[in-house]
Short mmCIF file of C-alpha atoms and ligand atoms in Angstrom, two decimals:
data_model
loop_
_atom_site.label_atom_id
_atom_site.label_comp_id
_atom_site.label_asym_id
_atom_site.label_seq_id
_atom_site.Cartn_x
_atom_site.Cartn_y
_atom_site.Cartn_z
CA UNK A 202 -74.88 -40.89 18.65
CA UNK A 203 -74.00 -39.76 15.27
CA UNK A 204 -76.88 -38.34 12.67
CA UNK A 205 -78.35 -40.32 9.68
CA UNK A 206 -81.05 -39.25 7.00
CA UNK A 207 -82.18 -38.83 3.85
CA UNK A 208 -82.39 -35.67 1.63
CA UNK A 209 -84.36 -36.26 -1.46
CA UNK A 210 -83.44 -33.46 -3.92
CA UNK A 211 -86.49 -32.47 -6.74
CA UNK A 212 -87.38 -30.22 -9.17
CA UNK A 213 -88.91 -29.77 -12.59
CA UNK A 214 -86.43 -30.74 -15.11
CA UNK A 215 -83.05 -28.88 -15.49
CA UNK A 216 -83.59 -27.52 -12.45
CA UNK A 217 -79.98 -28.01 -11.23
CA UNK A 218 -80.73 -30.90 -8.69
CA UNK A 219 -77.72 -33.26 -9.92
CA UNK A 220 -75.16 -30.00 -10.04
CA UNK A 221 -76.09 -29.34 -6.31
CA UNK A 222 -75.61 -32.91 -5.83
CA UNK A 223 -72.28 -33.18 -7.28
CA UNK A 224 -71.14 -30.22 -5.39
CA UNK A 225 -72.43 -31.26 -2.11
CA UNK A 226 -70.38 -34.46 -2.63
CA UNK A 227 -67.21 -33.37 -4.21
CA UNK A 228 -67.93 -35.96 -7.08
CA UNK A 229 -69.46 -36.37 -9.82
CA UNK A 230 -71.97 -38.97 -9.11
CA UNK A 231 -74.51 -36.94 -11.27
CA UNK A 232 -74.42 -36.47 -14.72
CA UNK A 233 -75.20 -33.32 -15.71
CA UNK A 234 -76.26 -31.84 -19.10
CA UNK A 235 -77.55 -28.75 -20.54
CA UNK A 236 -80.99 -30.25 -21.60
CA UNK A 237 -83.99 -31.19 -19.41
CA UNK A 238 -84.60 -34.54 -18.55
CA UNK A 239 -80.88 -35.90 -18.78
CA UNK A 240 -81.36 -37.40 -15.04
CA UNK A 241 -83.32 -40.92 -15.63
CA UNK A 242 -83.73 -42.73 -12.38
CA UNK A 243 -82.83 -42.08 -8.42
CA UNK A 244 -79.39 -41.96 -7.75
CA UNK A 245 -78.56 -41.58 -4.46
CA UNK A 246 -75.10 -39.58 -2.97
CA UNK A 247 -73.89 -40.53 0.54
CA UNK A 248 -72.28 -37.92 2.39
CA UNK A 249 -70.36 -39.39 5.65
CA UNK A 250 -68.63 -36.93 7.94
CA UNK A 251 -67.74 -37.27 11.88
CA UNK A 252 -71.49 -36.10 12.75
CA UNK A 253 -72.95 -38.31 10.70
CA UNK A 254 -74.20 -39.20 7.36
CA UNK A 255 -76.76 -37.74 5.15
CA UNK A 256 -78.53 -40.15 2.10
CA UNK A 257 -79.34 -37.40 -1.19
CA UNK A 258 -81.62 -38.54 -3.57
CA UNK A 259 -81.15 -37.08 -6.85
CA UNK A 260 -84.25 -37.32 -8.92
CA UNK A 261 -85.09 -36.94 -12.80
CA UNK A 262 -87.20 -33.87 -12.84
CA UNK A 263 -90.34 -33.65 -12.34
CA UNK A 264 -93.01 -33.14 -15.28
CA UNK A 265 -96.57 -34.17 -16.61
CA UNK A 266 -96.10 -37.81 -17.55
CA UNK A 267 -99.00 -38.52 -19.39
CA UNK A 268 -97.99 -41.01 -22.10
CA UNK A 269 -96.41 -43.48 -19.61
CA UNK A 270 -93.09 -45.68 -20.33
CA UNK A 271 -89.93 -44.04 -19.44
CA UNK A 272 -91.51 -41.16 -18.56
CA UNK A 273 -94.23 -42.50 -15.86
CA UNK A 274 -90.81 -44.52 -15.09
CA UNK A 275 -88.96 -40.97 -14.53
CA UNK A 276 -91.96 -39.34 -12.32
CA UNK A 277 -92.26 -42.99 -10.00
CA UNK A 278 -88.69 -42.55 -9.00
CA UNK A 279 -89.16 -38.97 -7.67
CA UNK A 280 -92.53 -39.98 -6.17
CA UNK A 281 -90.33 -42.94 -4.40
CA UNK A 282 -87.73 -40.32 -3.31
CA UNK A 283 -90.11 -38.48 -1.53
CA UNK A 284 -91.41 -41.64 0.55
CA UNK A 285 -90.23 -40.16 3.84
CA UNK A 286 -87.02 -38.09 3.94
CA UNK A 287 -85.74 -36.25 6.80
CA UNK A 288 -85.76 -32.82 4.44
CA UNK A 289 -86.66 -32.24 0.65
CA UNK A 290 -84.25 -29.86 -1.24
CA UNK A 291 -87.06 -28.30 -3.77
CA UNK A 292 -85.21 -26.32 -6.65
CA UNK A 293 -86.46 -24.15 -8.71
CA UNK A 294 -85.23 -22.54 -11.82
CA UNK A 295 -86.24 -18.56 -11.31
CA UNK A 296 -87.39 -18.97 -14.81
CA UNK A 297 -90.06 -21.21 -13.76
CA UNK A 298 -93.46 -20.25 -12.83
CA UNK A 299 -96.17 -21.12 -10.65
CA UNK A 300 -97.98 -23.27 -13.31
CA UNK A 301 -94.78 -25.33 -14.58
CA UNK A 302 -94.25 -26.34 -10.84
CA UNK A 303 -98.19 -27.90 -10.69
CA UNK A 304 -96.85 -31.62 -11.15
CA UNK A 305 -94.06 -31.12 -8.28
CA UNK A 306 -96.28 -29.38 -5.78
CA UNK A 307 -98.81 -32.52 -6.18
CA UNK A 308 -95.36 -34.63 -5.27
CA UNK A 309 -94.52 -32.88 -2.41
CA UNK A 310 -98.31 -32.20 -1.24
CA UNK A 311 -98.63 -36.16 -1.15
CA UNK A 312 -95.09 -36.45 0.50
CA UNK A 313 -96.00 -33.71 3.55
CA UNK A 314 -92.15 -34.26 3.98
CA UNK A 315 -90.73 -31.19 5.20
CA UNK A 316 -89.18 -28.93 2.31
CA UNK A 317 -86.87 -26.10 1.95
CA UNK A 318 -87.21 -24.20 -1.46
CA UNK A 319 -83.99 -23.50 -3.05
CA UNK A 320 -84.32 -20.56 -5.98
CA UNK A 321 -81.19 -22.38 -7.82
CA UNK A 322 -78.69 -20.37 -10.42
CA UNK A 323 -78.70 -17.34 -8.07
CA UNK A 324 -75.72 -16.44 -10.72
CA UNK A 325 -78.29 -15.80 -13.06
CA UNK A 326 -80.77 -13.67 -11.76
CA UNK A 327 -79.13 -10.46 -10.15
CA UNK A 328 -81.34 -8.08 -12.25
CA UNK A 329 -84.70 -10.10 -12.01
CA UNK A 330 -85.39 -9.75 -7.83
CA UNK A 331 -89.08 -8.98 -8.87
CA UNK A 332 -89.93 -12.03 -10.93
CA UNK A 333 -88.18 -13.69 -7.35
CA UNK A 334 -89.93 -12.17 -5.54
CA UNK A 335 -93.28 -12.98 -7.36
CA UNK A 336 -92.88 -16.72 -7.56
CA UNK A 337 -91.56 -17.04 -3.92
CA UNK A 338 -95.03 -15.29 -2.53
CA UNK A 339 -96.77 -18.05 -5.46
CA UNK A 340 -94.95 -20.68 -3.63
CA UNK A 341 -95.09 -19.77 -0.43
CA UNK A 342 -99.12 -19.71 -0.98
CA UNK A 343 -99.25 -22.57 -2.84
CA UNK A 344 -97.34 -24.82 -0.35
CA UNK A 345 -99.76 -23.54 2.51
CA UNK A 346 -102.87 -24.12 0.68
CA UNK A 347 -101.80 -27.90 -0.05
CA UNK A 348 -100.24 -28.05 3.29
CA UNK A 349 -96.75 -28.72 2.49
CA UNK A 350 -94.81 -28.36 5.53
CA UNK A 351 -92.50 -25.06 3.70
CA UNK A 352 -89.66 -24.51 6.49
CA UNK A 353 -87.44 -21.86 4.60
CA UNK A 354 -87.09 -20.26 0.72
CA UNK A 355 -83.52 -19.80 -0.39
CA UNK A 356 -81.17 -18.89 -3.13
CA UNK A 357 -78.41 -20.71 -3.89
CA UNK A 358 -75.70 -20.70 -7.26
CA UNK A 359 -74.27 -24.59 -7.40
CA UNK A 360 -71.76 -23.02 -9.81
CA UNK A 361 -70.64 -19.85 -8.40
CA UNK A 362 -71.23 -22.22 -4.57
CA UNK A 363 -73.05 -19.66 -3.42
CA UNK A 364 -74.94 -20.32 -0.52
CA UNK A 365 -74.74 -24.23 -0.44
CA UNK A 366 -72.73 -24.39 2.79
CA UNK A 367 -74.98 -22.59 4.71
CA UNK A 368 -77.51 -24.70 3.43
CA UNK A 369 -76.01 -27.92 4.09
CA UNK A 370 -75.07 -26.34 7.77
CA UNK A 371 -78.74 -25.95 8.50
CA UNK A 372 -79.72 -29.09 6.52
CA UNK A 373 -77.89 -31.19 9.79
CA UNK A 374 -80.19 -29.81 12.07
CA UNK A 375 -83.00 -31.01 10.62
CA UNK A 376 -81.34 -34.59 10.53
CA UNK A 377 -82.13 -37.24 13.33
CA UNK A 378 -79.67 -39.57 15.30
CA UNK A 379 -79.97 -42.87 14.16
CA UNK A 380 -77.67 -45.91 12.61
CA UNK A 381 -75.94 -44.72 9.21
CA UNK A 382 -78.29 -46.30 6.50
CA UNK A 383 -74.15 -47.29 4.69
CA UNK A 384 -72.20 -48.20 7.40
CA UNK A 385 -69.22 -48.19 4.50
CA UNK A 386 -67.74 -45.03 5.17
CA UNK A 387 -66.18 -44.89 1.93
CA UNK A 388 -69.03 -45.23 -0.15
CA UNK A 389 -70.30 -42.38 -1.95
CA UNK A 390 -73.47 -44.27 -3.87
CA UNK A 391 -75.23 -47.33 -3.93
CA UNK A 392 -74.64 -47.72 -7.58
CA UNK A 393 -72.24 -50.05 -9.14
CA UNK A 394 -69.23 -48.42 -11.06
CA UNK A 395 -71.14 -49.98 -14.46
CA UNK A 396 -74.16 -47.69 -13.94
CA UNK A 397 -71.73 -44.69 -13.80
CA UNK A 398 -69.85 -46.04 -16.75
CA UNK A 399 -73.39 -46.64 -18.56
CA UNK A 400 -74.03 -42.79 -17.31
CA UNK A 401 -71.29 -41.48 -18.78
CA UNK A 402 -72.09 -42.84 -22.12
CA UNK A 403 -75.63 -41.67 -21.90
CA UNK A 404 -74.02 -38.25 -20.87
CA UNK A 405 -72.13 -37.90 -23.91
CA UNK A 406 -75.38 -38.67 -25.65
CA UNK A 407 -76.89 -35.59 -24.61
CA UNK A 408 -74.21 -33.65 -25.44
CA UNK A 409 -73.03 -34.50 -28.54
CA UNK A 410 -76.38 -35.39 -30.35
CA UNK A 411 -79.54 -33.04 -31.98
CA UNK A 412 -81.56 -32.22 -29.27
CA UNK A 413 -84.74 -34.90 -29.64
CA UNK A 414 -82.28 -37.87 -30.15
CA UNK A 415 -80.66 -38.30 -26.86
CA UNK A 416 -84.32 -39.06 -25.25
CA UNK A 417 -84.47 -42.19 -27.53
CA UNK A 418 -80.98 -43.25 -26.76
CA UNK A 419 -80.33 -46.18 -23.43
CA UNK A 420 -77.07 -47.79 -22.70
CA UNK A 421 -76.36 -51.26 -21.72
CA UNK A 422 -73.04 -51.91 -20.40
CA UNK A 423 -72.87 -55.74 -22.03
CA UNK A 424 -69.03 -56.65 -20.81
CA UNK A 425 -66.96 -54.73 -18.07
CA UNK A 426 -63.84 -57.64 -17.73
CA UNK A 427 -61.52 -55.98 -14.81
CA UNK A 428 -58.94 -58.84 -15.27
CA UNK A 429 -58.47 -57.24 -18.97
CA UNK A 430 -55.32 -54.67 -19.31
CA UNK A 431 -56.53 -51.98 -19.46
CA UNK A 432 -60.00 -52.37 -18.21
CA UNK A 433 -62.30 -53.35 -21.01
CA UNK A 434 -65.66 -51.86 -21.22
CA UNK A 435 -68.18 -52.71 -24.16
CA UNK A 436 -71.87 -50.83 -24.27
CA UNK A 437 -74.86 -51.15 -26.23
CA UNK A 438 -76.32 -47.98 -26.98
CA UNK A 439 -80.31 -48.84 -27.86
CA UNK A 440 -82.41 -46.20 -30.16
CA UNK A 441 -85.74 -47.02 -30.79
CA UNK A 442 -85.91 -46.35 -35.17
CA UNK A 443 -83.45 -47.27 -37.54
CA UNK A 444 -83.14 -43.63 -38.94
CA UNK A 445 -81.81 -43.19 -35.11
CA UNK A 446 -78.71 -45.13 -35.51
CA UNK A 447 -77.29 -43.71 -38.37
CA UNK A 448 -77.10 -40.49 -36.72
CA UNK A 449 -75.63 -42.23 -33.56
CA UNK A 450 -73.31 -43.75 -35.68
CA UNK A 451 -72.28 -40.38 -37.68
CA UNK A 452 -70.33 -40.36 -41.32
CA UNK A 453 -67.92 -42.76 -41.36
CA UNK A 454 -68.07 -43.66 -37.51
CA UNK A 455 -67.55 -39.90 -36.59
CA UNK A 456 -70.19 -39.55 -34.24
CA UNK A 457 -69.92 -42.51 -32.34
CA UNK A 458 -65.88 -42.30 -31.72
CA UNK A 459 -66.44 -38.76 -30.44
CA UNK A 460 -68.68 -39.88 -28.10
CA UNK A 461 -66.85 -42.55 -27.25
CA UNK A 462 -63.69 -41.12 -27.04
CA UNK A 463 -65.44 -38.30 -24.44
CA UNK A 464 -67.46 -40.90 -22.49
CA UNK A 465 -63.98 -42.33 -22.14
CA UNK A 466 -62.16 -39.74 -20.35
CA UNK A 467 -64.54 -39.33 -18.43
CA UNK A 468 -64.91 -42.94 -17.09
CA UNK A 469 -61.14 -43.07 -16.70
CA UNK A 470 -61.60 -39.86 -14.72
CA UNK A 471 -64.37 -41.23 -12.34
CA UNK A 472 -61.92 -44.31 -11.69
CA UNK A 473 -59.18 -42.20 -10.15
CA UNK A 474 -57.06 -42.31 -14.23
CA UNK A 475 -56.99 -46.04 -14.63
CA UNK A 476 -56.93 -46.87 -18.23
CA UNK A 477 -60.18 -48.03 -19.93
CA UNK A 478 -60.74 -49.26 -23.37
CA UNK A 479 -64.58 -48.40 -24.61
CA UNK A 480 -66.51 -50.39 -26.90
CA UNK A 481 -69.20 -48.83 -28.44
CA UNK A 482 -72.24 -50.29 -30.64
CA UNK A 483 -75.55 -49.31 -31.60
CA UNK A 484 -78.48 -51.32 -31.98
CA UNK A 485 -82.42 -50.59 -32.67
CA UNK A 486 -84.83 -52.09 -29.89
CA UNK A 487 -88.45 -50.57 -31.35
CA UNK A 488 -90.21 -48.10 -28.98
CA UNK A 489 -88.29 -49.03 -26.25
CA UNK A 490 -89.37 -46.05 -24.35
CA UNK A 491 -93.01 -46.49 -24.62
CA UNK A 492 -92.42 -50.67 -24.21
CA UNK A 493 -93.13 -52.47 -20.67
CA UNK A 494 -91.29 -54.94 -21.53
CA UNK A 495 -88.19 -53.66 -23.13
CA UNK A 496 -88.13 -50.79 -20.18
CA UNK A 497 -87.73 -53.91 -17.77
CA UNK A 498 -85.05 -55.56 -19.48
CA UNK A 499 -83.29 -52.13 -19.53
CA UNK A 500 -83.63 -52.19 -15.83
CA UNK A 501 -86.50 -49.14 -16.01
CA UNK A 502 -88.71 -51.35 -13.95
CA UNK A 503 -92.13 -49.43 -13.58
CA UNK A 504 -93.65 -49.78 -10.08
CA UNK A 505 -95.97 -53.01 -9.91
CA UNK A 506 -99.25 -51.64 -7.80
CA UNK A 507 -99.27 -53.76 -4.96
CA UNK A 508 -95.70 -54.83 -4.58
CA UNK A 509 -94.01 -53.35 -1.31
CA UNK A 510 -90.63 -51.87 -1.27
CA UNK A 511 -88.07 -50.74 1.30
CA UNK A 512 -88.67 -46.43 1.42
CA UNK A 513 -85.53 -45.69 -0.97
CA UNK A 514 -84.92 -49.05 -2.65
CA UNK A 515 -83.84 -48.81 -6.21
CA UNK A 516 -85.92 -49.96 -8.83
CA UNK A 517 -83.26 -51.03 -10.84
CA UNK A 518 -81.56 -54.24 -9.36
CA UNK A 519 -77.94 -53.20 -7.84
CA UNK A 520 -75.14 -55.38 -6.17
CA UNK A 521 -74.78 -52.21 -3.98
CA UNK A 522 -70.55 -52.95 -3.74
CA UNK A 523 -68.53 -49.28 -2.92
CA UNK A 524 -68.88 -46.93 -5.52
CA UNK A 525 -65.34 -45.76 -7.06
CA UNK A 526 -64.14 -42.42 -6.05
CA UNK A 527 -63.50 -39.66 -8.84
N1 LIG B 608 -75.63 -20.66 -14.23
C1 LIG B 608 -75.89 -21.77 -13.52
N2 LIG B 608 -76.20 -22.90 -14.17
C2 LIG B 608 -76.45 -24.00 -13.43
C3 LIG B 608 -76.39 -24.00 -12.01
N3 LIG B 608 -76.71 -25.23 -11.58
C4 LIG B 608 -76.93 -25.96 -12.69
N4 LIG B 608 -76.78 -25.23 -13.81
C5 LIG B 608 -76.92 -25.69 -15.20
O1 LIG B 608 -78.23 -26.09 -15.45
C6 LIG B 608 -78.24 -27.19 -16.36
C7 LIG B 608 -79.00 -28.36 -15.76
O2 LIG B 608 -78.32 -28.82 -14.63
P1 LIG B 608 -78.59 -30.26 -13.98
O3 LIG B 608 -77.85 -30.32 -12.71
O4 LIG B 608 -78.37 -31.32 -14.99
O5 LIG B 608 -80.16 -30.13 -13.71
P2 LIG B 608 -81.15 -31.26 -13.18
O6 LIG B 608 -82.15 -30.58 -12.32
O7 LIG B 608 -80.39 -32.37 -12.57
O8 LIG B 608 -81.81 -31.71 -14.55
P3 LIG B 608 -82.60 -33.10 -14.90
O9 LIG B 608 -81.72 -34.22 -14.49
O10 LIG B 608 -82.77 -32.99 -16.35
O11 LIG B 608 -83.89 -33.05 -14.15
C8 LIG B 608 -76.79 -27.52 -16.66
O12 LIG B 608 -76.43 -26.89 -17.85
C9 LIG B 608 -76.07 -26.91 -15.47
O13 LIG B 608 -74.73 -26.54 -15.77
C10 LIG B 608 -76.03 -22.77 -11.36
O14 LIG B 608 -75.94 -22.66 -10.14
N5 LIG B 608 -75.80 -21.70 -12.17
MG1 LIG B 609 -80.31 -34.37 -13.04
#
């Protein structure tokens, strides 16, 4: 009988959870950014190999989500990841410290998965082993005292890939026999290619715009015609004030064609170099962030209390078909 699980991966924000990911995979599934909070909603990666077939959950990061909207949104879908994995991958930044990782430890006390604590970036800290060694013992304590089941404390470097293939060696072990949860042994996600394409968009976002702006910015993907030569793609990218679009936009269209020129390469990358054109326009929905009902039509569904759900369903409605390769 071959293995079959689920790995939920979490972490504060900018933690590194969607690098490891992407490494883990061999694709890009994740986007990744240099600014906290680019990860919005569960994504999972499906790893298939003779023994079996592990299920990661990449999660946005973990933070206080006090004013609700997108951000309750963000915290609901690591909360859901945690609804009974095999094994939780819990980064950590070795910049963090014990009282930025409050809001996670109350995640993973209600989980009582079982959790492995990865100190990510181990490129970074070769001259800080006390501050390591400071927050591990805070850790360690503070996972015993909520009795979070705390198997091992690691380091690991995603970029350098230090350290991950150990991890993922011991990771197996700790994964049952079972049916594979995507018998498709193809498919690396259970998104559909237009919430990568709508990803890589909102990737761009982050990287090419002032740091408070991206956090305002959603993409709609309104037409994706595959009969079209070359594949035609137009997106709605949604800000919430007037003010926001201009800046979207840029002088003369600068901004905007950047992005879209970027968001481009990278879609056509994801889909193996077939040829896509991009169409890219801006519109202002008020407050969408902070609105119930916009956040639902953007597919940001926030949990309704009583409603019951499958353990790692998304929240946002998918056709679930096989994800392209990159
Ligand atoms: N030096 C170094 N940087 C890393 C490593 N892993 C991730 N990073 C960087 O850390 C930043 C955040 O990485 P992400 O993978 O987006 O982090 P995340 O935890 O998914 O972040 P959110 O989605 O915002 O919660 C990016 O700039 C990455 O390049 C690593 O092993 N070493
Ligand atoms: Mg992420």
């Amino acid at each position: 009988m071959r293995k079959s699980g689920f790995i939920a991966i979490v972490g504060r924000p900018n933690a590194g959870k969607s690098t490891l990911l992407n490494l883990v995979l061999g694709s890009r599934v994740s986007i990744v950014t240099p600014k906290a909070q680019t990860t919005r909603e569960r994504v999972l990666g499906i790893l298939t190999e003779p023994q079996g077939q592990i299920v990661f959950i990449d999660t946005p990061g973990i933070h206080r989500a006090k004013e609700g909207g997108i951000n309750a949104f963000m915290v609901h879908e690591a909360r859901e990841a945690l609804q009974g994995p095999s094994l939780v991958w819990y980064l950590v930044d070795y910049r963090s410290a014990l009282q930025h990782e409050e809001a996670v430890l109350k995640l993973l006390e209600e989980s009582k998965a079982p959790v492995v604590l990865l100190f990510s970036k181990g490129d970074l800290f070769a001259n800080n082993p006390d501050k390591i060694k400071k927050l591990t013992s805070d850790l360690t304590e503070a996972a015993a005292a909520r009795g979070i089941p705390l198997l091992d404390v690691r380091e690991i470097s995603a970029l350098a890939g230090r350290g991950v293939d150990q991890l993922l060696k011991e990771s197996w072990e700790r994964i049952p026999e079972g049916p594979l949860h995507y018998p498709d042994e193809e498919q690396i996600s259970d998104r559909p290619v237009r919430f990568f394409v709508a990803e890589k968009v909102r990737e761009q976002l982050f990287l090419q715009l002032g740091d408070e702006l991206p956090y305002s910015c959603a993409v709609q993907i309104e037409k994706f015609d595959e009969n079209a030569k070359p594949l035609r793609i137009e997106a709605m990218i949604y800000v919430e004030r007037e003010s926001q679009k201009g800046m979207v936009i840029g002088k003369g269209g600068t901004k905007i064609r950047s992005i879209g020129e970027q968001a481009r390469k990278q879609i056509e990358e994801f889909l193996g170099g077939q040829h896509v054109f991009l169409g890219l326009k801006v519109k202002v929905l008020k407050e969408w962030s902070r609105d119930a009902e916009a956040l639902r039509r953007m597919g940001y569904n926030l949990p309704e209390p009583k409603k019951k759900k499958g353990p790692h369903a998304s929240s946002r409605k998918s056709a679930a078909p096989r994800s392209a390769t990159s």
